[in-house]
PDB file of C-alpha atoms in Angstrom:
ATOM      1  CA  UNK C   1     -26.628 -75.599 120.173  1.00  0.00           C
ATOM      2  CA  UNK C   2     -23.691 -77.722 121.782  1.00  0.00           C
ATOM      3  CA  UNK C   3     -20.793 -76.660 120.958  1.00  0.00           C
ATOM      4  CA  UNK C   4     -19.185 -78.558 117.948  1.00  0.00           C
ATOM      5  CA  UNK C   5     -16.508 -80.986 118.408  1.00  0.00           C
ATOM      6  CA  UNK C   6     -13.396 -81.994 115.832  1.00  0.00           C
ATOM      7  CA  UNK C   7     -14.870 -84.461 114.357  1.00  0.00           C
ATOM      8  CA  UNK C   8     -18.053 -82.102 113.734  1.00  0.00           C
ATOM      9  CA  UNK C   9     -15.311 -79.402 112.139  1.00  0.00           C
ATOM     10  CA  UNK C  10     -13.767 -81.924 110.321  1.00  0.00           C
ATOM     11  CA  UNK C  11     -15.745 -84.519 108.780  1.00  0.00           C
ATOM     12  CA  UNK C  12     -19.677 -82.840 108.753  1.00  0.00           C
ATOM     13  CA  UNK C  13     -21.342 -80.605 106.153  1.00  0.00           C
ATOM     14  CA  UNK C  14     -21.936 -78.107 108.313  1.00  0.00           C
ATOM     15  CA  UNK C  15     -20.193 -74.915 108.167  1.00  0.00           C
ATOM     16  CA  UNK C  16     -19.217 -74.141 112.016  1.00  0.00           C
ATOM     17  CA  UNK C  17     -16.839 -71.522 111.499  1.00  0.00           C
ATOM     18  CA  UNK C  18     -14.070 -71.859 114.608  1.00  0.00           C
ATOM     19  CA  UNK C  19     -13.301 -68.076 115.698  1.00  0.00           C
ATOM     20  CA  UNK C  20      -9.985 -66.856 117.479  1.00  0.00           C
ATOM     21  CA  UNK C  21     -10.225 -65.753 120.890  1.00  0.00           C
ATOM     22  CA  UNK C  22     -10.464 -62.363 119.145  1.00  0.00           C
ATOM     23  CA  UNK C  23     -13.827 -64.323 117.425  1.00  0.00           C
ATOM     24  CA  UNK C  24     -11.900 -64.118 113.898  1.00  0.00           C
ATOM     25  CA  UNK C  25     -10.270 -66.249 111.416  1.00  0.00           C
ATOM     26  CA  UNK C  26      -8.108 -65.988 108.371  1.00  0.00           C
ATOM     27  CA  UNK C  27      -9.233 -65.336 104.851  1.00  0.00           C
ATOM     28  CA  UNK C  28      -6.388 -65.802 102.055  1.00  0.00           C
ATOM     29  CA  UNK C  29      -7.492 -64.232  99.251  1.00  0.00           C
ATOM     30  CA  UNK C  30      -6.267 -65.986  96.029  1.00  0.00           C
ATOM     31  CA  UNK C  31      -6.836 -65.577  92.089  1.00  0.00           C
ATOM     32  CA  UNK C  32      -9.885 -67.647  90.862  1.00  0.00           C
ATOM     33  CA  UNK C  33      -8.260 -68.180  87.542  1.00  0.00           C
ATOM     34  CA  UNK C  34      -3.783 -68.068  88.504  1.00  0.00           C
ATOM     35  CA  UNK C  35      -4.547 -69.011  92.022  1.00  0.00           C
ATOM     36  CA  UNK C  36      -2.222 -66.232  92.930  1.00  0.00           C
ATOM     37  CA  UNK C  37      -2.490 -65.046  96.186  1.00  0.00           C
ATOM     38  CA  UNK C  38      -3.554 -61.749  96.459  1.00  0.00           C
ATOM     39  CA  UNK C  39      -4.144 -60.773 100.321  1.00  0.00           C
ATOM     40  CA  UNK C  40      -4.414 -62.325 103.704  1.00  0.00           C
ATOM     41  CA  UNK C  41      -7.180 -60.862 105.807  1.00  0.00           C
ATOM     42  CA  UNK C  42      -9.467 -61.510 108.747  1.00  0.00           C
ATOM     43  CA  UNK C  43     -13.321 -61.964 109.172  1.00  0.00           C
ATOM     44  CA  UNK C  44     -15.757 -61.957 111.990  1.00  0.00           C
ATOM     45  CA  UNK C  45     -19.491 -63.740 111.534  1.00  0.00           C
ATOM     46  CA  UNK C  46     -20.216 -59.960 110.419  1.00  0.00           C
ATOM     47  CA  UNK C  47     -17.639 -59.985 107.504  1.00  0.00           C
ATOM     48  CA  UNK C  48     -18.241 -63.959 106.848  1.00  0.00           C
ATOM     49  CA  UNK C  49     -22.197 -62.913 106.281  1.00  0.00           C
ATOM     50  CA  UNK C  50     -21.373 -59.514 104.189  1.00  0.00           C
ATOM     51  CA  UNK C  51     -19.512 -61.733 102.257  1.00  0.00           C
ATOM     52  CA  UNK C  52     -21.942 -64.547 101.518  1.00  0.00           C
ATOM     53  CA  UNK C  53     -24.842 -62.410 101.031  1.00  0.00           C
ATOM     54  CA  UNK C  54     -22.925 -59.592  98.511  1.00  0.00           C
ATOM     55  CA  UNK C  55     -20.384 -61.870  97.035  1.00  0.00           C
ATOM     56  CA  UNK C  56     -18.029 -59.169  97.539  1.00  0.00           C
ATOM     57  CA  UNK C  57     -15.319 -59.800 100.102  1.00  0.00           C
ATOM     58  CA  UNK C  58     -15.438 -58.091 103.257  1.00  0.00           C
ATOM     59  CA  UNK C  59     -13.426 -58.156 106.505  1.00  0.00           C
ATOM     60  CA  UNK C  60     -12.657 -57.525 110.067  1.00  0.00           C
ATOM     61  CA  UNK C  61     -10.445 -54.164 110.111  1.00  0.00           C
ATOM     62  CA  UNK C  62      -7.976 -55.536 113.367  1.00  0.00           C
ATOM     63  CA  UNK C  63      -6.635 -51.932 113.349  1.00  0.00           C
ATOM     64  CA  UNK C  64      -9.570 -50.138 112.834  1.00  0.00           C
ATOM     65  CA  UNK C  65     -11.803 -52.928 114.802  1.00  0.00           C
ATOM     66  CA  UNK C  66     -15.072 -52.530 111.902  1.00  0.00           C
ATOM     67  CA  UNK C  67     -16.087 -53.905 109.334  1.00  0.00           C
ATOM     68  CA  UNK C  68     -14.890 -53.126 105.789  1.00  0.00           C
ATOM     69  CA  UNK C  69     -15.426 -54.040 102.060  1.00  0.00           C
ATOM     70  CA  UNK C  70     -11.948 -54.876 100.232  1.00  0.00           C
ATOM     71  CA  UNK C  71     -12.671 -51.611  97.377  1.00  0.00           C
ATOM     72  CA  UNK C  72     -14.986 -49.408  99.473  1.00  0.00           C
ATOM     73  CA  UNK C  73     -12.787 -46.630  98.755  1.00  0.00           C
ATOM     74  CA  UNK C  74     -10.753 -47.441  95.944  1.00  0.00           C
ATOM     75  CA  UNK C  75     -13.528 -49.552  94.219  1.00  0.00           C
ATOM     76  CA  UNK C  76     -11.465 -52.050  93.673  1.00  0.00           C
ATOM     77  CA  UNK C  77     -13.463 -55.142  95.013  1.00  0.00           C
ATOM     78  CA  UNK C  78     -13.052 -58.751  95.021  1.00  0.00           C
ATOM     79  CA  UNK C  79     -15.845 -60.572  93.767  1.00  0.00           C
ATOM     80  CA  UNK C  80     -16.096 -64.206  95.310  1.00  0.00           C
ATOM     81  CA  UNK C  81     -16.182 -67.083  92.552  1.00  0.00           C
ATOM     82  CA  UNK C  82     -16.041 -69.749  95.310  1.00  0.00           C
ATOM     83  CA  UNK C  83     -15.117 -70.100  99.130  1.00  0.00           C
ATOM     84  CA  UNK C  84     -12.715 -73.428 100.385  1.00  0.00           C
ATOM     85  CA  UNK C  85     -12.885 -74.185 104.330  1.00  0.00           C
ATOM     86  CA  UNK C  86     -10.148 -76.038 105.705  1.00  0.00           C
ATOM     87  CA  UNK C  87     -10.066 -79.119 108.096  1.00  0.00           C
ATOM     88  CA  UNK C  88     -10.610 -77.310 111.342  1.00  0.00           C
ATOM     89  CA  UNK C  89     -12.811 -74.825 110.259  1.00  0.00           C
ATOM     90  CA  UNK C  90     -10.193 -71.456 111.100  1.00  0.00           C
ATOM     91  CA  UNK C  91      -9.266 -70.578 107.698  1.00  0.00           C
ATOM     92  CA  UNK C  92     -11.185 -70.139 104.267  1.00  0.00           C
ATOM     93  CA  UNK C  93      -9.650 -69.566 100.739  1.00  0.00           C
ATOM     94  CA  UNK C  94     -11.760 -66.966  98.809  1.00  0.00           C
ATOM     95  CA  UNK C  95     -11.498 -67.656  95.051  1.00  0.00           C
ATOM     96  CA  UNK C  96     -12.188 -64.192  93.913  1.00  0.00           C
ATOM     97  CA  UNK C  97     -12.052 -62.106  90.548  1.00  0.00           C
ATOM     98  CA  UNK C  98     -10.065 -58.612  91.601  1.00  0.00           C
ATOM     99  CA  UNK C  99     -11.883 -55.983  89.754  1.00  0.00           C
ATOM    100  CA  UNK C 100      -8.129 -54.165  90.136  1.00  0.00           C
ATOM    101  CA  UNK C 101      -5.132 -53.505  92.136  1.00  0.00           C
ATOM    102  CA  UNK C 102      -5.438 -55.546  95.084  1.00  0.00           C
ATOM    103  CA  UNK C 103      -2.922 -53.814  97.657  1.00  0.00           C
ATOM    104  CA  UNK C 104      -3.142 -50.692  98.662  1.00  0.00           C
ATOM    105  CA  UNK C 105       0.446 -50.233  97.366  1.00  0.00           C
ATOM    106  CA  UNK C 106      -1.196 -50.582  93.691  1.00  0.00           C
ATOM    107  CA  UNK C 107       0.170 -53.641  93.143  1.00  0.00           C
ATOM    108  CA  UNK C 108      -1.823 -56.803  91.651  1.00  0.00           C
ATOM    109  CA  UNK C 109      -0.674 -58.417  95.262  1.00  0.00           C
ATOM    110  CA  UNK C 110       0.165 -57.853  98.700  1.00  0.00           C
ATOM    111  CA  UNK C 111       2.953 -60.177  98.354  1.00  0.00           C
ATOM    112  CA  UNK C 112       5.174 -58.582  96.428  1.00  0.00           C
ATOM    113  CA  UNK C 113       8.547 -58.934  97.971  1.00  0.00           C
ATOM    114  CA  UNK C 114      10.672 -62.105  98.080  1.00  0.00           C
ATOM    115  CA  UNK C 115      12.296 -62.765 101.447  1.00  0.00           C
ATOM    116  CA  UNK C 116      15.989 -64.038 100.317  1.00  0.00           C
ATOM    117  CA  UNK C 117      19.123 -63.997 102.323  1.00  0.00           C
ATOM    118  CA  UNK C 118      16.860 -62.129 105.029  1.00  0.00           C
ATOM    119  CA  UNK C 119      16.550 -58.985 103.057  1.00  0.00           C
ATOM    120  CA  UNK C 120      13.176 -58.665 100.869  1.00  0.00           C
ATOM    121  CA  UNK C 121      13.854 -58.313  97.528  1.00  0.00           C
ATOM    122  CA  UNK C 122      10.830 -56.882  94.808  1.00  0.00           C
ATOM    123  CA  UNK C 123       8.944 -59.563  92.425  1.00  0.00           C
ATOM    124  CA  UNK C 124       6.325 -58.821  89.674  1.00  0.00           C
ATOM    125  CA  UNK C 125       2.943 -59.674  90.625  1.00  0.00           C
TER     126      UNK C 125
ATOM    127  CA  UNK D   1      16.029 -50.463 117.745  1.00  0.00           C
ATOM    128  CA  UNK D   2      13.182 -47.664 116.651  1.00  0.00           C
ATOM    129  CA  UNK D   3       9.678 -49.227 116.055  1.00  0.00           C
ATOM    130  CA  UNK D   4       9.108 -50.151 112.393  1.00  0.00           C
ATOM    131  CA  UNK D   5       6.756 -47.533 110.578  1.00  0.00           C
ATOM    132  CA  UNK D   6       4.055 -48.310 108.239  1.00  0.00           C
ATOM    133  CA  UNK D   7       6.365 -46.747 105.606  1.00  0.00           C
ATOM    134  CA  UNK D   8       9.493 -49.156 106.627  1.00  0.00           C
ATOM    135  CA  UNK D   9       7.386 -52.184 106.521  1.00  0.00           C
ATOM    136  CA  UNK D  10       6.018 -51.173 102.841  1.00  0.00           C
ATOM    137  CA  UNK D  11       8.825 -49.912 101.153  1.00  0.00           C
ATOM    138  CA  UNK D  12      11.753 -51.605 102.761  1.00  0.00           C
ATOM    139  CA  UNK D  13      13.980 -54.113 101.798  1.00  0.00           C
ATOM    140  CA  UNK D  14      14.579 -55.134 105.781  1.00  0.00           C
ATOM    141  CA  UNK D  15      12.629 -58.006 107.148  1.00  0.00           C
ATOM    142  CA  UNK D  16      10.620 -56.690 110.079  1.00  0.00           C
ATOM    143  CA  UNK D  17       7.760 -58.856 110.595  1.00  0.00           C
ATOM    144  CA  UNK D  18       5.088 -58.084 112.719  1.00  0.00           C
ATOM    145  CA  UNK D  19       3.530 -59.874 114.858  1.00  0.00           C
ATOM    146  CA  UNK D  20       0.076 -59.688 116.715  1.00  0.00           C
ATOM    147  CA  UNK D  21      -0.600 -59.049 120.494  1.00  0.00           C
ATOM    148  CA  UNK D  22       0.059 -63.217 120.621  1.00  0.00           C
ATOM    149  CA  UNK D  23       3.006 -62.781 119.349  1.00  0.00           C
ATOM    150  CA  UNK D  24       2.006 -64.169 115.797  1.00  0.00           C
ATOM    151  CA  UNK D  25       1.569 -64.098 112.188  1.00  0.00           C
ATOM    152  CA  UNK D  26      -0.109 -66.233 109.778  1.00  0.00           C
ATOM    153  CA  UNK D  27       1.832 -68.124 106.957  1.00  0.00           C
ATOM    154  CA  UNK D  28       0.017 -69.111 104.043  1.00  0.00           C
ATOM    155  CA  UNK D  29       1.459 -72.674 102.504  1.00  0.00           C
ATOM    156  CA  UNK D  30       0.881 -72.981  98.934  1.00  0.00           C
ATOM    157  CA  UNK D  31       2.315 -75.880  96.413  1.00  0.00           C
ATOM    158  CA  UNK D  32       5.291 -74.067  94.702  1.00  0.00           C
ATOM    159  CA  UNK D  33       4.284 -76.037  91.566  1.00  0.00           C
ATOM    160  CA  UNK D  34       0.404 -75.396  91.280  1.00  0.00           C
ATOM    161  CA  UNK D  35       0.264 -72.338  93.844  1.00  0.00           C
ATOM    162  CA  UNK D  36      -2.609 -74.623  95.560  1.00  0.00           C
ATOM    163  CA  UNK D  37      -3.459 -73.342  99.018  1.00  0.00           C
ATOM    164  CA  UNK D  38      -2.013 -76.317 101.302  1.00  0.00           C
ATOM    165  CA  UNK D  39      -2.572 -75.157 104.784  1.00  0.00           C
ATOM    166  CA  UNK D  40      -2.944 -71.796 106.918  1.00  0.00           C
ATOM    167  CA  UNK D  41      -0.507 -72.013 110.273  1.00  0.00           C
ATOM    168  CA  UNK D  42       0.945 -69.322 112.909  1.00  0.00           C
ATOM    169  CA  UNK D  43       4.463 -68.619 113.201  1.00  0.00           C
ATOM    170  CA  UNK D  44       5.991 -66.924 115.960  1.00  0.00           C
ATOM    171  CA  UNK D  45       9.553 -65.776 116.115  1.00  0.00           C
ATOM    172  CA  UNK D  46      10.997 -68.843 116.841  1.00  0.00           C
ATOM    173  CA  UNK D  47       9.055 -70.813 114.147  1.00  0.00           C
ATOM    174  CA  UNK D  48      10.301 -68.355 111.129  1.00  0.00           C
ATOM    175  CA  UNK D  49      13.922 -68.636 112.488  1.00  0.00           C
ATOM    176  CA  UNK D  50      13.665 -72.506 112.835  1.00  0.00           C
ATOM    177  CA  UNK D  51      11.778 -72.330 109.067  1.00  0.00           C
ATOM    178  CA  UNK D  52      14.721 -70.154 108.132  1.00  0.00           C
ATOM    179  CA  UNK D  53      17.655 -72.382 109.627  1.00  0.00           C
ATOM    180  CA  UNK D  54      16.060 -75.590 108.895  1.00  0.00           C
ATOM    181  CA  UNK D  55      13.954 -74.523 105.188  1.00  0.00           C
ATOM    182  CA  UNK D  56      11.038 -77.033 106.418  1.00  0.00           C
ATOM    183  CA  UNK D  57       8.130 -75.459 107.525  1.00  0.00           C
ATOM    184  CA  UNK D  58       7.586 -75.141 111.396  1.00  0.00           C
ATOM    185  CA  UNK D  59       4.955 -73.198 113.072  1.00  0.00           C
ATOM    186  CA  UNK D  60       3.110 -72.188 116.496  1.00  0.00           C
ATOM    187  CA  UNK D  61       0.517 -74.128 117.633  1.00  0.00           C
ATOM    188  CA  UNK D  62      -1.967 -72.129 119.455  1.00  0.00           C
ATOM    189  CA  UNK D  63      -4.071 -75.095 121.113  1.00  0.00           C
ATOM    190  CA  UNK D  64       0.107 -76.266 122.382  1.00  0.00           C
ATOM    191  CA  UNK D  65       1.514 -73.513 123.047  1.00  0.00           C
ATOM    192  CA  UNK D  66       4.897 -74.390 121.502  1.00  0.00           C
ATOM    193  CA  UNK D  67       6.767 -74.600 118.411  1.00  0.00           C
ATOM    194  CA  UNK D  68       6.081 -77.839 116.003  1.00  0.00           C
ATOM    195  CA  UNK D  69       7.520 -78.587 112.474  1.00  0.00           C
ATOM    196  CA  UNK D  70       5.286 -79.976 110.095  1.00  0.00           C
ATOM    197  CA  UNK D  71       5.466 -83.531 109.302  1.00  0.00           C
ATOM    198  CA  UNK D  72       7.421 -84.125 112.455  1.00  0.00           C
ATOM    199  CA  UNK D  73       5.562 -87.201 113.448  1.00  0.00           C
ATOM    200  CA  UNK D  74       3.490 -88.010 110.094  1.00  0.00           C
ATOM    201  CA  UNK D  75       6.878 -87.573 107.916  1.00  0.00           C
ATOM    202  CA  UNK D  76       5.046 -85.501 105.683  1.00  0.00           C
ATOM    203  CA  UNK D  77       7.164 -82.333 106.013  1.00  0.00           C
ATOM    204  CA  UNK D  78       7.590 -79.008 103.620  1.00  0.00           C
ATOM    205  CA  UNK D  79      10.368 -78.229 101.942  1.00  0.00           C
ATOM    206  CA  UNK D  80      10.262 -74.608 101.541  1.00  0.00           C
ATOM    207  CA  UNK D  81      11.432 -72.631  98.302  1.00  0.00           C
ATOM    208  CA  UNK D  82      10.478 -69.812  98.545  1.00  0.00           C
ATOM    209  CA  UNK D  83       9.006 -66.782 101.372  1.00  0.00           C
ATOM    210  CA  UNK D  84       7.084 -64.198 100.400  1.00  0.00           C
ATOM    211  CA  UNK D  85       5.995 -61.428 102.650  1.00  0.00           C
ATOM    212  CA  UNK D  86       3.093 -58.944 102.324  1.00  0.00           C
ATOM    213  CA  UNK D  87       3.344 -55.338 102.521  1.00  0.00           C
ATOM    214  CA  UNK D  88       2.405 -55.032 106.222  1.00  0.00           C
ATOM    215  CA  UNK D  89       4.324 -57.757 107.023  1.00  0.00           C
ATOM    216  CA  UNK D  90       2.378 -59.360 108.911  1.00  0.00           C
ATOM    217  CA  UNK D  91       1.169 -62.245 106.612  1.00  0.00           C
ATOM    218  CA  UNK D  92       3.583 -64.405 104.370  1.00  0.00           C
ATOM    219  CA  UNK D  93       3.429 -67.210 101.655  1.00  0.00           C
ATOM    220  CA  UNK D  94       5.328 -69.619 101.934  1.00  0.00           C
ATOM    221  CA  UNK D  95       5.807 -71.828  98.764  1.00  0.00           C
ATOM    222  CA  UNK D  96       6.481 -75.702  99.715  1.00  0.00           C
ATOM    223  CA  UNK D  97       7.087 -78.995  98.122  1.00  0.00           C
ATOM    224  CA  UNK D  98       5.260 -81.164 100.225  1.00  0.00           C
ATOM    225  CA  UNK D  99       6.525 -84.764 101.013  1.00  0.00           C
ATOM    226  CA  UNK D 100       3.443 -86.369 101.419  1.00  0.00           C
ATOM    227  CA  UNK D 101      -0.177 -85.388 101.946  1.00  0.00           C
ATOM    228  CA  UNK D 102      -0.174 -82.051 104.063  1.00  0.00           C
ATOM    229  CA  UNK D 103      -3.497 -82.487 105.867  1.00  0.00           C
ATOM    230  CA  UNK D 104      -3.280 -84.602 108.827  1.00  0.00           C
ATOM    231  CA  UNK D 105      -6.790 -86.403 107.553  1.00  0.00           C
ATOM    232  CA  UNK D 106      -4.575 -88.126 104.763  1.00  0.00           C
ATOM    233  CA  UNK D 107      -5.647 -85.532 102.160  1.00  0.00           C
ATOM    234  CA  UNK D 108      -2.988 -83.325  99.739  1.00  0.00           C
ATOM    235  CA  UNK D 109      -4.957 -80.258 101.340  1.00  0.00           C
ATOM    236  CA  UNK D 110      -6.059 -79.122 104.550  1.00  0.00           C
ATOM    237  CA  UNK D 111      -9.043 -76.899 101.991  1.00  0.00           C
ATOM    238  CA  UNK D 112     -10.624 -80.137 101.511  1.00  0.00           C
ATOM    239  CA  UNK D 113     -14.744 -78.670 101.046  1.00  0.00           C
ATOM    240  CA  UNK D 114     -16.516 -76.261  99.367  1.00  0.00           C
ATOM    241  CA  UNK D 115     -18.772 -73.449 100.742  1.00  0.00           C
ATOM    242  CA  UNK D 116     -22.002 -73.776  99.230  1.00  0.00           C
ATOM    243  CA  UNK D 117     -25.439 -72.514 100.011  1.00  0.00           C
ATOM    244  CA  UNK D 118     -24.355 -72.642 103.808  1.00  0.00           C
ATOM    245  CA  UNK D 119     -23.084 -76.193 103.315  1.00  0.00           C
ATOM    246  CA  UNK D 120     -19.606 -77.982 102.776  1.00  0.00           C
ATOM    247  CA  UNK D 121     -19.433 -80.259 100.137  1.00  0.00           C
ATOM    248  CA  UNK D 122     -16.328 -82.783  99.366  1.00  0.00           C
ATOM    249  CA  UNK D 123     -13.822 -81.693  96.941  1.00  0.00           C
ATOM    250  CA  UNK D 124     -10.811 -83.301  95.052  1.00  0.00           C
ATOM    251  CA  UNK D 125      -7.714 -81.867  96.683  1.00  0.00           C
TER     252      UNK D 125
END
């Protein structure tokens, strides 16, 4: 395959996922039904096809450098209602149902400070 | 200054964002009116302070190498109202009122196409 130029990315309806020199891009996590965001995270081609064929939400661990399922542990999962792809192909939004808590902290989101005055104040989620 | 633990990063009220080994963190841009995912950029230091000093949205470009603030040839900037950060702090939302369409291909958002059965299909943005 030759390797897929801009206008391939951009305007085609084939999905030619552009990887980071790390061969990883960003998934933002958001509500299916608030559109809240709930978590930023990263996938490889492994997590991109975990995701497709379970419909669960999977990632890249950078820190751990595997593979994981958002809930493995906690069993909180996101199930995937529908998957948006941006212009050049380096970032998808996962419309997902959270079956829970989707940080770690407990907390519906990861965002859950405000950054105000340069000091991060707390906010509902 | 110490380096940040996970603990200061989670619980604190102190800003410490963390960047990767490029020096980088991804910012989320979402319509502060319909929470609509607009775009997914980089921001290095100088990008958040600029963001910060300036409240329109400027990032890193990785394929440039240098700082650039959206809409600075198009027009189309983001007003930013608001910055949330996640609990590692290494991923924040930034909520915008765009001035214009935010994708440079003329559309309201860069998440222009749907992921379906391994294709992309045209949505309404």
């Amino acid at each position: 395959m030759t390797t897929p130029t801009k206008a391939d990315r951009e305007n085609g309806s084939r999905f030619l996922p552009k990887f980071d020199d790390n061969g990883l891009l960003t998934a933002v996590i958001v509500d299916h039904e608030t559109q809240q965001v709930l978590m930023v995270g990263f996938m490889d081609q492994e997590a991109i096809d975990q995701t497709l064929t379970t419909k669960l939400a999977h990632f890249h661990s950078r820190s751990r450098g595997k593979l994981w399922q958002k809930g493995e542990t906690s069993g909180n999962v996101l199930r995937v209602q529908d998957i948006l792809v941006d212009c050049d192909q380096d970032a998808l939004v996962i419309k997902c149902e959270a079956s829970g808590p989707t940080c770690h902290t407990g907390v519906t989101s990861c965002m859950y400070r405000r950054l105000e005055d340069g000091q991060l104040t707390p906010i509902d989620t």
